PDB file of C-alpha atoms in Angstrom:
ATOM      1  CA  ASP A 242     -36.507 -76.151 215.631  1.00 61.00           C
ATOM      2  CA  ALA A 243     -36.116 -72.514 216.593  1.00 70.00           C
ATOM      3  CA  ASP A 244     -35.420 -70.060 213.782  1.00 93.00           C
ATOM      4  CA  VAL A 245     -32.897 -68.141 215.898  1.00 97.00           C
ATOM      5  CA  THR A 246     -30.794 -70.329 218.163  1.00 97.00           C
ATOM      6  CA  GLN A 247     -28.517 -69.095 220.898  1.00 98.00           C
ATOM      7  CA  THR A 248     -25.889 -71.127 222.704  1.00 97.00           C
ATOM      8  CA  PRO A 249     -25.253 -71.485 225.545  1.00 97.00           C
ATOM      9  CA  ARG A 250     -28.601 -70.707 227.169  1.00 96.00           C
ATOM     10  CA  ASN A 251     -27.009 -70.323 230.581  1.00 97.00           C
ATOM     11  CA  ARG A 252     -23.423 -69.750 231.567  1.00 97.00           C
ATOM     12  CA  ILE A 253     -21.684 -68.997 234.845  1.00 97.00           C
ATOM     13  CA  THR A 254     -18.111 -67.828 234.606  1.00 96.00           C
ATOM     14  CA  LYS A 255     -15.469 -66.013 236.581  1.00 97.00           C
ATOM     15  CA  THR A 256     -14.063 -62.538 236.220  1.00 98.00           C
ATOM     16  CA  GLY A 257     -11.352 -62.355 233.578  1.00 97.00           C
ATOM     17  CA  LYS A 258     -12.494 -65.358 231.567  1.00 97.00           C
ATOM     18  CA  ARG A 259     -13.157 -65.165 227.840  1.00 97.00           C
ATOM     19  CA  ILE A 260     -16.707 -65.991 226.889  1.00 97.00           C
ATOM     20  CA  MET A 261     -18.332 -66.495 223.506  1.00 98.00           C
ATOM     21  CA  LEU A 262     -22.056 -66.469 222.907  1.00 98.00           C
ATOM     22  CA  GLU A 263     -23.145 -67.909 219.601  1.00 98.00           C
ATOM     23  CA  CYS A 264     -26.161 -67.246 217.457  1.00 98.00           C
ATOM     24  CA  SER A 265     -27.323 -69.045 214.358  1.00 98.00           C
ATOM     25  CA  GLN A 266     -30.436 -68.481 212.283  1.00 97.00           C
ATOM     26  CA  THR A 267     -32.346 -70.359 209.638  1.00 96.00           C
ATOM     27  CA  LYS A 268     -34.549 -67.452 208.585  1.00 93.00           C
ATOM     28  CA  GLY A 269     -32.301 -66.357 205.734  1.00 92.00           C
ATOM     29  CA  HIS A 270     -32.155 -62.834 207.144  1.00 92.00           C
ATOM     30  CA  ASP A 271     -29.232 -60.599 206.317  1.00 91.00           C
ATOM     31  CA  ARG A 272     -29.284 -58.444 209.446  1.00 92.00           C
ATOM     32  CA  MET A 273     -28.285 -59.688 212.875  1.00 95.00           C
ATOM     33  CA  TYR A 274     -28.103 -57.970 216.240  1.00 95.00           C
ATOM     34  CA  TRP A 275     -26.901 -58.517 219.779  1.00 96.00           C
ATOM     35  CA  TYR A 276     -28.832 -56.923 222.612  1.00 95.00           C
ATOM     36  CA  ARG A 277     -28.299 -56.951 226.326  1.00 96.00           C
ATOM     37  CA  GLN A 278     -31.161 -56.836 228.832  1.00 94.00           C
ATOM     38  CA  ASP A 279     -30.798 -55.679 232.418  1.00 92.00           C
ATOM     39  CA  PRO A 280     -33.669 -55.252 234.873  1.00 82.00           C
ATOM     40  CA  GLY A 281     -35.112 -51.758 234.622  1.00 75.00           C
ATOM     41  CA  LEU A 282     -32.974 -50.830 231.625  1.00 78.00           C
ATOM     42  CA  GLY A 283     -34.788 -52.610 228.834  1.00 84.00           C
ATOM     43  CA  LEU A 284     -32.815 -53.834 225.848  1.00 90.00           C
ATOM     44  CA  ARG A 285     -29.670 -52.079 224.764  1.00 91.00           C
ATOM     45  CA  LEU A 286     -27.972 -52.662 221.437  1.00 92.00           C
ATOM     46  CA  ILE A 287     -24.404 -53.957 221.643  1.00 95.00           C
ATOM     47  CA  TYR A 288     -23.474 -54.628 218.015  1.00 95.00           C
ATOM     48  CA  TYR A 289     -25.283 -55.112 214.752  1.00 93.00           C
ATOM     49  CA  SER A 290     -24.408 -56.427 211.320  1.00 94.00           C
ATOM     50  CA  PHE A 291     -26.271 -55.647 208.136  1.00 91.00           C
ATOM     51  CA  ASP A 292     -24.407 -58.262 206.123  1.00 90.00           C
ATOM     52  CA  VAL A 293     -21.384 -60.516 206.411  1.00 92.00           C
ATOM     53  CA  LYS A 294     -18.873 -57.734 205.753  1.00 92.00           C
ATOM     54  CA  ASP A 295     -20.642 -55.123 207.837  1.00 92.00           C
ATOM     55  CA  ILE A 296     -20.175 -54.748 211.603  1.00 95.00           C
ATOM     56  CA  ASN A 297     -21.356 -51.744 213.584  1.00 92.00           C
ATOM     57  CA  LYS A 298     -21.163 -50.696 217.199  1.00 93.00           C
ATOM     58  CA  GLY A 299     -24.355 -50.146 219.104  1.00 91.00           C
ATOM     59  CA  GLU A 300     -24.994 -48.187 222.271  1.00 88.00           C
ATOM     60  CA  ILE A 301     -22.825 -50.250 224.610  1.00 93.00           C
ATOM     61  CA  SER A 302     -20.065 -51.997 222.651  1.00 95.00           C
ATOM     62  CA  ASP A 303     -17.196 -51.417 225.130  1.00 96.00           C
ATOM     63  CA  GLY A 304     -15.929 -54.729 226.498  1.00 96.00           C
ATOM     64  CA  TYR A 305     -17.547 -56.723 223.689  1.00 98.00           C
ATOM     65  CA  SER A 306     -16.535 -57.873 220.219  1.00 97.00           C
ATOM     66  CA  VAL A 307     -18.425 -59.717 217.503  1.00 98.00           C
ATOM     67  CA  SER A 308     -17.782 -61.883 214.512  1.00 97.00           C
ATOM     68  CA  ARG A 309     -20.101 -62.524 211.576  1.00 97.00           C
ATOM     69  CA  GLN A 310     -18.786 -65.854 210.373  1.00 93.00           C
ATOM     70  CA  ALA A 311     -21.486 -66.363 207.771  1.00 95.00           C
ATOM     71  CA  GLN A 312     -24.844 -64.876 206.936  1.00 95.00           C
ATOM     72  CA  ALA A 313     -26.422 -67.287 209.386  1.00 97.00           C
ATOM     73  CA  LYS A 314     -23.954 -66.919 212.258  1.00 97.00           C
ATOM     74  CA  PHE A 315     -23.146 -63.995 214.528  1.00 98.00           C
ATOM     75  CA  SER A 316     -21.148 -64.492 217.704  1.00 98.00           C
ATOM     76  CA  LEU A 317     -20.572 -62.167 220.639  1.00 98.00           C
ATOM     77  CA  SER A 318     -17.368 -62.328 222.675  1.00 98.00           C
ATOM     78  CA  LEU A 319     -16.428 -60.958 226.058  1.00 96.00           C
ATOM     79  CA  GLU A 320     -12.631 -60.948 226.016  1.00 92.00           C
ATOM     80  CA  SER A 321     -12.283 -60.551 229.770  1.00 96.00           C
ATOM     81  CA  ALA A 322     -15.610 -60.861 231.530  1.00 97.00           C
ATOM     82  CA  ILE A 323     -16.452 -58.612 234.456  1.00 97.00           C
ATOM     83  CA  PRO A 324     -19.355 -58.851 236.945  1.00 97.00           C
ATOM     84  CA  ASN A 325     -21.281 -55.922 235.479  1.00 95.00           C
ATOM     85  CA  GLN A 326     -21.593 -57.894 232.250  1.00 97.00           C
ATOM     86  CA  THR A 327     -23.936 -60.217 234.093  1.00 97.00           C
ATOM     87  CA  ALA A 328     -27.119 -59.946 232.030  1.00 96.00           C
ATOM     88  CA  LEU A 329     -29.491 -61.641 229.645  1.00 96.00           C
ATOM     89  CA  TYR A 330     -28.200 -61.466 226.083  1.00 98.00           C
ATOM     90  CA  PHE A 331     -30.375 -61.687 223.022  1.00 97.00           C
ATOM     91  CA  CYS A 332     -29.573 -62.282 219.410  1.00 97.00           C
ATOM     92  CA  ALA A 333     -32.064 -61.033 216.841  1.00 95.00           C
ATOM     93  CA  THR A 334     -32.427 -60.980 213.083  1.00 94.00           C
ATOM     94  CA  SER A 335     -34.287 -58.907 210.549  1.00 90.00           C
ATOM     95  CA  LEU A 336     -34.691 -58.645 206.815  1.00 85.00           C
ATOM     96  CA  SER A 337     -33.587 -55.604 204.880  1.00 78.00           C
ATOM     97  CA  GLY A 338     -34.973 -54.273 201.664  1.00 71.00           C
ATOM     98  CA  THR A 339     -37.724 -52.025 200.408  1.00 62.00           C
ATOM     99  CA  GLY A 340     -41.047 -52.890 201.921  1.00 65.00           C
ATOM    100  CA  ASN A 341     -39.590 -54.766 204.857  1.00 71.00           C
ATOM    101  CA  THR A 342     -40.581 -53.412 208.210  1.00 75.00           C
ATOM    102  CA  GLY A 343     -37.475 -54.098 210.240  1.00 78.00           C
ATOM    103  CA  GLU A 344     -39.369 -56.533 212.458  1.00 87.00           C
ATOM    104  CA  LEU A 345     -36.952 -58.353 214.731  1.00 90.00           C
ATOM    105  CA  PHE A 346     -36.996 -62.080 215.410  1.00 93.00           C
ATOM    106  CA  PHE A 347     -35.384 -62.996 218.703  1.00 95.00           C
ATOM    107  CA  GLY A 348     -33.620 -65.997 220.082  1.00 96.00           C
ATOM    108  CA  GLU A 349     -34.516 -67.305 223.517  1.00 95.00           C
ATOM    109  CA  GLY A 350     -31.628 -65.557 225.188  1.00 96.00           C
ATOM    110  CA  SER A 351     -28.345 -66.457 226.883  1.00 97.00           C
ATOM    111  CA  ARG A 352     -28.184 -65.796 230.595  1.00 96.00           C
ATOM    112  CA  LEU A 353     -24.634 -64.938 231.610  1.00 97.00           C
ATOM    113  CA  THR A 354     -23.454 -64.650 235.188  1.00 97.00           C
ATOM    114  CA  VAL A 355     -19.972 -63.355 235.881  1.00 97.00           C
ATOM    115  CA  LEU A 356     -18.740 -64.022 239.402  1.00 96.00           C
TER     116      LEU A 356
ATOM    117  CA  SER B 243     -30.547 -42.729 224.590  1.00 34.00           C
ATOM    118  CA  GLN B 244     -33.545 -44.985 224.159  1.00 39.00           C
ATOM    119  CA  GLN B 245     -35.827 -44.331 221.224  1.00 51.00           C
ATOM    120  CA  GLY B 246     -38.797 -45.869 222.956  1.00 62.00           C
ATOM    121  CA  GLU B 247     -39.842 -44.953 226.455  1.00 76.00           C
ATOM    122  CA  GLU B 248     -42.791 -46.796 227.927  1.00 80.00           C
ATOM    123  CA  ASP B 249     -45.201 -45.598 230.543  1.00 83.00           C
ATOM    124  CA  PRO B 250     -46.229 -46.837 233.049  1.00 88.00           C
ATOM    125  CA  GLN B 251     -43.336 -49.005 234.157  1.00 89.00           C
ATOM    126  CA  ALA B 252     -45.723 -51.433 235.814  1.00 93.00           C
ATOM    127  CA  LEU B 253     -49.445 -52.019 235.507  1.00 95.00           C
ATOM    128  CA  SER B 254     -51.570 -54.351 237.593  1.00 96.00           C
ATOM    129  CA  ILE B 255     -55.175 -55.079 236.607  1.00 96.00           C
ATOM    130  CA  GLN B 256     -57.911 -57.666 236.968  1.00 97.00           C
ATOM    131  CA  GLU B 257     -58.892 -60.100 234.264  1.00 97.00           C
ATOM    132  CA  GLY B 258     -61.433 -58.578 231.919  1.00 97.00           C
ATOM    133  CA  GLU B 259     -60.162 -55.025 232.336  1.00 97.00           C
ATOM    134  CA  ASN B 260     -58.418 -53.086 229.606  1.00 97.00           C
ATOM    135  CA  ALA B 261     -54.695 -52.324 229.770  1.00 97.00           C
ATOM    136  CA  THR B 262     -53.195 -49.224 228.187  1.00 96.00           C
ATOM    137  CA  MET B 263     -49.470 -48.675 227.764  1.00 95.00           C
ATOM    138  CA  ASN B 264     -47.849 -45.594 226.315  1.00 95.00           C
ATOM    139  CA  CYS B 265     -44.633 -45.054 224.441  1.00 92.00           C
ATOM    140  CA  SER B 266     -42.702 -41.961 223.435  1.00 92.00           C
ATOM    141  CA  TYR B 267     -39.868 -41.708 220.964  1.00 90.00           C
ATOM    142  CA  LYS B 268     -37.443 -39.060 219.836  1.00 87.00           C
ATOM    143  CA  THR B 269     -36.764 -39.041 216.108  1.00 82.00           C
ATOM    144  CA  SER B 270     -38.584 -39.450 212.821  1.00 86.00           C
ATOM    145  CA  ILE B 271     -39.736 -42.998 212.331  1.00 88.00           C
ATOM    146  CA  ASN B 272     -40.537 -45.377 209.527  1.00 86.00           C
ATOM    147  CA  ASN B 273     -42.722 -47.448 211.827  1.00 89.00           C
ATOM    148  CA  LEU B 274     -43.224 -48.269 215.468  1.00 92.00           C
ATOM    149  CA  GLN B 275     -43.465 -51.803 216.758  1.00 93.00           C
ATOM    150  CA  TRP B 276     -44.699 -53.393 219.944  1.00 95.00           C
ATOM    151  CA  TYR B 277     -43.192 -56.553 221.360  1.00 95.00           C
ATOM    152  CA  ARG B 278     -44.130 -58.859 224.184  1.00 97.00           C
ATOM    153  CA  GLN B 279     -41.744 -60.741 226.464  1.00 95.00           C
ATOM    154  CA  ASN B 280     -42.752 -63.526 228.790  1.00 94.00           C
ATOM    155  CA  SER B 281     -40.510 -63.722 231.812  1.00 88.00           C
ATOM    156  CA  GLY B 282     -36.922 -64.471 230.795  1.00 82.00           C
ATOM    157  CA  ARG B 283     -37.873 -65.393 227.231  1.00 90.00           C
ATOM    158  CA  GLY B 284     -37.179 -63.813 223.874  1.00 91.00           C
ATOM    159  CA  LEU B 285     -39.279 -60.931 222.620  1.00 94.00           C
ATOM    160  CA  VAL B 286     -42.099 -61.644 220.228  1.00 95.00           C
ATOM    161  CA  HIS B 287     -43.460 -59.148 217.727  1.00 94.00           C
ATOM    162  CA  LEU B 288     -47.084 -58.161 218.386  1.00 95.00           C
ATOM    163  CA  ILE B 289     -48.072 -55.393 216.054  1.00 95.00           C
ATOM    164  CA  LEU B 290     -46.612 -52.682 213.854  1.00 93.00           C
ATOM    165  CA  ILE B 291     -47.929 -49.281 212.907  1.00 95.00           C
ATOM    166  CA  ARG B 292     -46.460 -47.281 210.056  1.00 92.00           C
ATOM    167  CA  SER B 293     -45.725 -43.582 210.297  1.00 93.00           C
ATOM    168  CA  ASN B 294     -48.608 -42.719 207.953  1.00 94.00           C
ATOM    169  CA  GLU B 295     -51.135 -44.692 210.015  1.00 96.00           C
ATOM    170  CA  ARG B 296     -52.983 -43.410 213.058  1.00 97.00           C
ATOM    171  CA  GLU B 297     -54.627 -46.541 214.387  1.00 98.00           C
ATOM    172  CA  LYS B 298     -54.350 -50.262 213.873  1.00 97.00           C
ATOM    173  CA  HIS B 299     -56.154 -53.273 215.277  1.00 96.00           C
ATOM    174  CA  SER B 300     -55.177 -56.892 215.655  1.00 95.00           C
ATOM    175  CA  GLY B 301     -57.494 -59.103 217.675  1.00 96.00           C
ATOM    176  CA  ARG B 302     -57.659 -57.621 221.175  1.00 97.00           C
ATOM    177  CA  LEU B 303     -54.815 -55.220 220.435  1.00 97.00           C
ATOM    178  CA  ARG B 304     -55.267 -51.638 219.367  1.00 98.00           C
ATOM    179  CA  VAL B 305     -52.321 -49.389 218.604  1.00 98.00           C
ATOM    180  CA  THR B 306     -52.448 -45.659 218.010  1.00 97.00           C
ATOM    181  CA  LEU B 307     -49.721 -43.380 216.741  1.00 97.00           C
ATOM    182  CA  ASP B 308     -49.430 -39.620 217.043  1.00 96.00           C
ATOM    183  CA  THR B 309     -46.385 -38.517 215.070  1.00 95.00           C
ATOM    184  CA  SER B 310     -46.859 -34.879 216.054  1.00 95.00           C
ATOM    185  CA  LYS B 311     -46.392 -35.858 219.690  1.00 95.00           C
ATOM    186  CA  LYS B 312     -43.986 -38.686 218.900  1.00 93.00           C
ATOM    187  CA  SER B 313     -46.077 -41.061 220.940  1.00 94.00           C
ATOM    188  CA  SER B 314     -47.915 -44.352 220.628  1.00 95.00           C
ATOM    189  CA  SER B 315     -50.247 -46.352 222.819  1.00 96.00           C
ATOM    190  CA  LEU B 316     -51.044 -50.042 223.027  1.00 97.00           C
ATOM    191  CA  LEU B 317     -54.454 -51.067 224.313  1.00 98.00           C
ATOM    192  CA  ILE B 318     -55.176 -54.658 225.267  1.00 98.00           C
ATOM    193  CA  THR B 319     -58.898 -55.161 225.677  1.00 98.00           C
ATOM    194  CA  ALA B 320     -60.573 -57.753 227.892  1.00 97.00           C
ATOM    195  CA  SER B 321     -57.249 -58.788 229.386  1.00 97.00           C
ATOM    196  CA  ARG B 322     -56.516 -62.337 230.438  1.00 97.00           C
ATOM    197  CA  ALA B 323     -54.097 -63.790 232.953  1.00 97.00           C
ATOM    198  CA  ALA B 324     -52.110 -65.098 229.988  1.00 96.00           C
ATOM    199  CA  ASP B 325     -51.447 -61.489 228.922  1.00 97.00           C
ATOM    200  CA  THR B 326     -49.146 -61.132 231.931  1.00 97.00           C
ATOM    201  CA  ALA B 327     -45.795 -60.170 230.412  1.00 96.00           C
ATOM    202  CA  SER B 328     -43.515 -57.234 229.687  1.00 95.00           C
ATOM    203  CA  TYR B 329     -44.383 -55.058 226.715  1.00 95.00           C
ATOM    204  CA  PHE B 330     -41.867 -53.005 224.779  1.00 94.00           C
ATOM    205  CA  CYS B 331     -42.165 -50.450 222.047  1.00 93.00           C
ATOM    206  CA  ALA B 332     -39.455 -50.078 219.446  1.00 91.00           C
ATOM    207  CA  ALA B 333     -39.102 -47.260 216.955  1.00 87.00           C
ATOM    208  CA  VAL B 334     -37.672 -47.937 213.511  1.00 84.00           C
ATOM    209  CA  PRO B 335     -35.895 -44.801 212.295  1.00 82.00           C
ATOM    210  CA  ARG B 336     -36.730 -43.350 208.923  1.00 78.00           C
ATOM    211  CA  ALA B 337     -34.441 -44.316 206.059  1.00 67.00           C
ATOM    212  CA  GLY B 338     -31.527 -42.128 205.229  1.00 59.00           C
ATOM    213  CA  GLY B 339     -30.183 -41.502 208.675  1.00 54.00           C
ATOM    214  CA  THR B 340     -27.356 -43.197 210.486  1.00 53.00           C
ATOM    215  CA  SER B 341     -29.834 -44.989 212.713  1.00 56.00           C
ATOM    216  CA  TYR B 342     -31.737 -46.577 209.867  1.00 58.00           C
ATOM    217  CA  GLY B 343     -32.438 -50.249 210.445  1.00 63.00           C
ATOM    218  CA  LYS B 344     -31.682 -50.153 214.148  1.00 74.00           C
ATOM    219  CA  LEU B 345     -34.540 -50.741 216.503  1.00 79.00           C
ATOM    220  CA  THR B 346     -34.018 -49.303 219.943  1.00 78.00           C
ATOM    221  CA  PHE B 347     -36.181 -50.290 222.855  1.00 85.00           C
ATOM    222  CA  GLY B 348     -37.387 -48.658 226.018  1.00 80.00           C
ATOM    223  CA  GLN B 349     -37.496 -50.153 229.500  1.00 85.00           C
ATOM    224  CA  GLY B 350     -40.862 -51.746 228.942  1.00 90.00           C
ATOM    225  CA  THR B 351     -44.115 -51.965 230.863  1.00 93.00           C
ATOM    226  CA  ILE B 352     -44.599 -54.934 233.152  1.00 94.00           C
ATOM    227  CA  LEU B 353     -48.245 -55.975 232.943  1.00 96.00           C
ATOM    228  CA  THR B 354     -49.733 -58.237 235.578  1.00 97.00           C
ATOM    229  CA  VAL B 355     -53.257 -59.506 235.028  1.00 97.00           C
ATOM    230  CA  HIS B 356     -54.828 -61.064 238.099  1.00 97.00           C
ATOM    231  CA  PRO B 357     -57.342 -63.900 237.601  1.00 93.00           C
TER     232      PRO B 357
END
């Protein structure tokens, strides 16, 4: 089984719909991240959480919200989806603490299309 | 703005040739990491170089770091068709700043290795 699991893997929705992308991990990591990937723009950080009670905005948080339900679960919501939120979304985890490198472990991605 | 900026954006070579990708970043770093992404898949960590290191090897990979120029390069020697992928650098900011713990990525280099 994958260490970082994203659901759904693919989703097509319509403008104005509420969408939730879920991420769960079995790595025991405390830090979790949501990135968005668009062609030619690389990965951009949407939100990140360094522990269950910590939520921080990334570069492009407008139009998105997150919830850290448990150490192992971090969900991303689009309250009212719009076409320019069509993208590939990645969840990632890392381990904090002295000596840790910040290496990210990624899920396989959730491809979202907003019509 | 992106911490890591890769150059070139695309690179096309023949099997057996070497591939060199460059990365620039903007702030003081704890370490710099390189990731690989097969088409539409999650990113996978390749190699990490710490700020006090100048060169590091792992198999056919060689990474250099020049902190005075805020730049890094990834060399893949004796490339194979299976090396075809996108490659991203990610800079891990030094501890103590507001960016600590957040990896930010550039647009990546698309490498195509022809058999």
